[in-house]
Amino acid sequence: MLSFRIVNHGQSGNLIETPIPPLGPDQIAVEIHACALNFADLLMIKGNYQDTPPLPFTPGLECAGRVTAIGAQISEFEIGDRVAVFSGQDGLAEMGVFDASRAVHIPENVSYDAAAASLIAYGTSLLALEHLAKVQPGERLLVTGAAGGVGLTAVEIGKLLGAEVIAQARGPEKLRVAQAAGADHLIDATEDLRQRVKDLGGADVVYDAVGGDIWQAAFRATNPGGRLLPIGFAGGEVPQIPANHLLVKNLTVFGFYLGGLVKLRPELGRQTFERLMQWLAEGRITPHISHRLPLCETAQGLELIRSRAATGKVIMQPQAGLRR
């Protein structure tokens, strides 16, 4: 099978032939039809991700496809089932072998692309906003990097939870994408974020995927008693949080990492992913996919993430045009 293989950290991967891993008793083999790229893939390639596998490895944290084989202990899946997999790695390949505990069924009216695009970004936003921050109807939610793969889902999930959503992104095109996802207020990255948010009444909940100066401005615009979620640091700088300000304003900061929570609470992860598949089937969420590319263009897909040229998700399609 063809895989996008990383041999050395910091270097671009190559599409090479690799053997299909042996099938364990609690695993399933999947013919991969879609793999969604994430900023975490870039960190993993650099060797900076908290769950970077040993070299060599194949990136690809979430994928979807058709089951082609099942382990001896598997009863919940059958050959031919359509599944989405929170794989953690190995998604950027024609085939993959994954623990069945990381897979969920895809409803018949949901595409492979949509299923692959939904696990990490929507799972992160749903668990962070509902399970941790406990967003309530009518609260004001600030989402930074609101047109990115994770931020856009926070806008959508925030609206489903009844929040008034403030979306911050760079440029009118990205702001239009956030508005289409349901944002009530739009703030360009060139504007004074702190002042604009305070003019709107301040933020009750902050969902920040950028870090750096953006985090500092959002932090200062948070209302007393507010909750903050540092989801990522796409801006490159990990912010420092002044504990004295937390004390004075009675603020709560939640550390959240989807992979860690799924390991800690696997039943919560499975319930969340199953719920998202149902929401997809019902049309309650609609992943925004800006690019679909064949596996042979994975390097270009990663560059779209690195340069922030993509909005929403970038989907690689391993079965598209590989064996020409």
Tab-separated table of C-alpha atoms in Angstrom, residues 91-300:
chain	number	residue	atom	x	y	z
A	91	GLY	CA	-4.513	7.976	8.178
A	92	LEU	CA	-2.448	9.212	5.208
A	93	ALA	CA	-2.355	5.853	3.448
A	94	GLU	CA	-4.414	3.659	1.143
A	95	MET	CA	-5.059	1.179	3.961
A	96	GLY	CA	-4.838	1.204	7.739
A	97	VAL	CA	-5.153	-1.140	10.705
A	98	PHE	CA	-6.729	0.500	13.751
A	99	ASP	CA	-8.028	-0.384	17.196
A	100	ALA	CA	-11.769	-0.948	16.860
A	101	SER	CA	-12.317	1.134	20.006
A	102	ARG	CA	-11.301	4.215	17.982
A	103	ALA	CA	-13.884	3.647	15.227
A	104	VAL	CA	-17.562	4.540	14.866
A	105	HIS	CA	-20.125	3.699	12.194
A	106	ILE	CA	-20.886	6.284	9.500
A	107	PRO	CA	-24.598	6.788	8.714
A	108	GLU	CA	-25.577	5.958	5.142
A	109	ASN	CA	-26.326	9.570	4.186
A	110	VAL	CA	-22.960	10.871	5.404
A	111	SER	CA	-19.967	10.999	3.046
A	112	TYR	CA	-16.489	9.729	3.880
A	113	ASP	CA	-15.164	13.285	3.514
A	114	ALA	CA	-17.664	14.737	5.996
A	115	ALA	CA	-17.099	11.924	8.494
A	116	ALA	CA	-13.310	12.279	8.376
A	117	ALA	CA	-13.609	16.050	8.772
A	118	SER	CA	-15.730	15.841	11.917
A	119	LEU	CA	-13.982	13.807	14.595
A	120	ILE	CA	-11.186	16.042	15.881
A	121	ALA	CA	-12.438	19.551	15.197
A	122	TYR	CA	-16.072	19.024	16.182
A	123	GLY	CA	-15.095	16.607	18.944
A	124	THR	CA	-12.747	19.200	20.412
A	125	SER	CA	-15.341	21.975	20.251
A	126	LEU	CA	-18.229	19.908	21.592
A	127	LEU	CA	-16.323	18.517	24.571
A	128	ALA	CA	-14.572	21.804	25.334
A	129	LEU	CA	-17.660	24.007	25.136
A	130	GLU	CA	-20.298	21.677	26.551
A	131	HIS	CA	-18.448	19.247	28.817
A	132	LEU	CA	-15.829	21.628	30.272
A	133	ALA	CA	-16.905	25.266	29.868
A	134	LYS	CA	-20.609	24.365	30.090
A	135	VAL	CA	-21.697	27.144	27.746
A	136	GLN	CA	-25.232	28.311	28.513
A	137	PRO	CA	-27.841	29.830	26.164
A	138	GLY	CA	-27.398	33.587	25.875
A	139	GLU	CA	-23.755	33.626	26.974
A	140	ARG	CA	-21.261	35.483	24.794
A	141	LEU	CA	-18.647	33.195	23.232
A	142	LEU	CA	-15.485	34.595	21.620
A	143	VAL	CA	-13.824	32.300	19.069
A	144	THR	CA	-10.386	33.297	17.748
A	145	GLY	CA	-9.051	31.856	14.514
A	146	ALA	CA	-12.715	31.317	13.741
A	147	ALA	CA	-12.266	30.251	10.109
A	148	GLY	CA	-9.724	27.522	10.877
A	149	GLY	CA	-10.375	23.811	11.128
A	150	VAL	CA	-11.144	23.897	14.853
A	151	GLY	CA	-12.347	27.478	15.262
A	152	LEU	CA	-15.067	27.141	12.641
A	153	THR	CA	-16.578	24.177	14.463
A	154	ALA	CA	-16.572	26.196	17.705
A	155	VAL	CA	-18.709	28.828	15.980
A	156	GLU	CA	-21.134	26.138	14.821
A	157	ILE	CA	-21.248	24.240	18.123
A	158	GLY	CA	-21.539	27.504	20.066
A	159	LYS	CA	-24.647	28.420	18.101
A	160	LEU	CA	-26.124	24.956	18.675
A	161	LEU	CA	-25.605	25.500	22.412
A	162	GLY	CA	-27.442	28.837	22.217
A	163	ALA	CA	-24.478	31.197	22.612
A	164	GLU	CA	-24.026	34.637	21.072
A	165	VAL	CA	-20.874	34.073	19.023
A	166	ILE	CA	-18.121	36.612	18.316
A	167	ALA	CA	-15.819	35.371	15.547
A	168	GLN	CA	-12.287	36.717	15.048
A	169	ALA	CA	-10.407	35.880	11.840
A	170	ARG	CA	-8.084	37.487	9.301
A	171	GLY	CA	-9.653	39.131	6.259
A	172	PRO	CA	-13.170	39.469	4.824
A	173	GLU	CA	-13.150	36.087	3.074
A	174	LYS	CA	-12.477	34.159	6.281
A	175	LEU	CA	-14.953	36.309	8.210
A	176	ARG	CA	-17.638	35.479	5.630
A	177	VAL	CA	-16.962	31.776	6.228
A	178	ALA	CA	-17.404	32.295	9.991
A	179	GLN	CA	-20.576	34.271	9.408
A	180	ALA	CA	-21.984	31.479	7.247
A	181	ALA	CA	-21.344	29.091	10.164
A	182	GLY	CA	-23.560	31.272	12.384
A	183	ALA	CA	-21.328	33.950	13.940
A	184	ASP	CA	-23.298	36.923	15.286
A	185	HIS	CA	-20.392	39.402	15.356
A	186	LEU	CA	-17.250	39.576	13.207
A	187	ILE	CA	-13.859	41.031	14.163
A	188	ASP	CA	-10.970	41.248	11.723
A	189	ALA	CA	-7.518	40.310	13.021
A	190	THR	CA	-6.358	43.845	12.171
A	191	GLU	CA	-8.811	45.391	14.656
A	192	ASP	CA	-8.378	45.987	18.388
A	193	LEU	CA	-9.798	42.694	19.645
A	194	ARG	CA	-9.969	43.675	23.296
A	195	GLN	CA	-11.834	46.925	22.655
A	196	ARG	CA	-14.233	45.423	20.103
A	197	VAL	CA	-15.178	42.576	22.455
A	198	LYS	CA	-15.599	44.918	25.414
A	199	ASP	CA	-17.820	47.174	23.262
A	200	LEU	CA	-20.036	44.129	22.686
A	201	GLY	CA	-20.298	43.500	26.436
A	202	GLY	CA	-17.244	41.315	27.025
A	203	ALA	CA	-16.807	37.559	26.601
A	204	ASP	CA	-18.253	34.997	29.014
A	205	VAL	CA	-16.337	32.148	27.337
A	206	VAL	CA	-13.173	32.366	25.220
A	207	TYR	CA	-12.192	29.612	22.777
A	208	ASP	CA	-8.693	30.479	21.565
A	209	ALA	CA	-6.866	28.535	18.867
A	210	VAL	CA	-4.237	31.207	18.146
A	211	GLY	CA	-2.326	32.121	21.323
A	212	GLY	CA	0.197	34.946	21.575
A	213	ASP	CA	-1.104	38.518	21.513
A	214	ILE	CA	-4.567	37.324	20.482
A	215	TRP	CA	-4.856	35.317	23.705
A	216	GLN	CA	-3.718	38.277	25.784
A	217	ALA	CA	-6.337	40.552	24.211
A	218	ALA	CA	-9.081	37.950	24.620
A	219	PHE	CA	-8.032	37.313	28.213
A	220	ARG	CA	-8.346	41.004	29.048
A	221	ALA	CA	-11.774	41.173	27.381
A	222	THR	CA	-13.202	38.298	29.435
A	223	ASN	CA	-15.947	39.173	31.903
A	224	PRO	CA	-15.550	38.425	35.636
A	225	GLY	CA	-16.502	34.809	36.269
A	226	GLY	CA	-15.661	33.879	32.667
A	227	ARG	CA	-14.112	30.674	31.364
A	228	LEU	CA	-11.220	30.390	28.919
A	229	LEU	CA	-10.145	27.488	26.715
A	230	PRO	CA	-6.602	27.634	25.249
A	231	ILE	CA	-7.175	25.143	22.425
A	232	GLY	CA	-4.052	25.715	20.338
A	233	PHE	CA	-1.227	28.046	19.437
A	234	ALA	CA	-1.397	28.474	15.673
A	235	GLY	CA	0.182	31.898	16.109
A	236	GLY	CA	3.314	30.165	17.364
A	237	GLU	CA	3.550	31.663	20.864
A	238	VAL	CA	2.344	29.816	23.946
A	239	PRO	CA	0.867	32.500	26.236
A	240	GLN	CA	1.631	32.897	29.920
A	241	ILE	CA	-1.416	33.172	32.170
A	242	PRO	CA	-1.202	35.668	35.071
A	243	ALA	CA	-2.616	33.849	38.085
A	244	ASN	CA	-3.307	37.108	39.922
A	245	HIS	CA	-5.757	38.140	37.196
A	246	LEU	CA	-7.512	34.768	37.499
A	247	LEU	CA	-7.921	35.463	41.203
A	248	VAL	CA	-9.168	39.042	40.916
A	249	LYS	CA	-11.661	38.335	38.110
A	250	ASN	CA	-12.652	34.828	39.289
A	251	LEU	CA	-11.688	33.361	35.924
A	252	THR	CA	-11.355	29.672	35.091
A	253	VAL	CA	-8.915	28.337	32.483
A	254	PHE	CA	-9.499	24.803	31.201
A	255	GLY	CA	-6.659	22.759	29.785
A	256	PHE	CA	-8.036	20.541	27.044
A	257	TYR	CA	-6.489	18.028	24.666
A	258	LEU	CA	-8.857	15.684	22.838
A	259	GLY	CA	-6.441	12.778	22.540
A	260	GLY	CA	-5.641	12.881	26.248
A	261	LEU	CA	-9.301	13.006	27.258
A	262	VAL	CA	-10.207	10.100	24.966
A	263	LYS	CA	-7.455	8.035	26.598
A	264	LEU	CA	-8.652	9.070	30.056
A	265	ARG	CA	-12.371	8.655	29.281
A	266	PRO	CA	-12.674	6.366	26.220
A	267	GLU	CA	-16.419	5.926	26.703
A	268	LEU	CA	-16.894	9.715	26.595
A	269	GLY	CA	-14.898	9.903	23.377
A	270	ARG	CA	-16.935	7.172	21.704
A	271	GLN	CA	-20.235	8.733	22.814
A	272	THR	CA	-19.096	12.095	21.454
A	273	PHE	CA	-18.042	10.689	18.073
A	274	GLU	CA	-21.284	8.716	17.741
A	275	ARG	CA	-23.244	11.846	18.588
A	276	LEU	CA	-21.390	13.804	15.919
A	277	MET	CA	-22.160	11.143	13.296
A	278	GLN	CA	-25.837	11.442	14.216
A	279	TRP	CA	-25.683	15.236	13.965
A	280	LEU	CA	-24.116	14.892	10.511
A	281	ALA	CA	-26.917	12.567	9.435
A	282	GLU	CA	-29.525	15.021	10.729
A	283	GLY	CA	-27.856	18.006	9.059
A	284	ARG	CA	-27.258	19.794	12.364
A	285	ILE	CA	-23.569	20.238	11.543
A	286	THR	CA	-21.983	20.667	8.112
A	287	PRO	CA	-18.179	20.477	7.858
A	288	HIS	CA	-16.648	23.213	5.727
A	289	ILE	CA	-14.082	21.598	3.417
A	290	SER	CA	-12.040	24.110	1.434
A	291	HIS	CA	-9.778	21.619	-0.388
A	292	ARG	CA	-9.933	17.992	-1.533
A	293	LEU	CA	-6.681	16.535	-2.848
A	294	PRO	CA	-5.319	13.096	-3.825
A	295	LEU	CA	-2.815	11.446	-1.496
A	296	CYS	CA	0.050	12.238	-3.892
A	297	GLU	CA	-0.512	15.954	-3.111
A	298	THR	CA	-0.237	15.585	0.673
A	299	ALA	CA	2.716	17.979	0.850
A	300	GLN	CA	0.595	20.650	-0.850
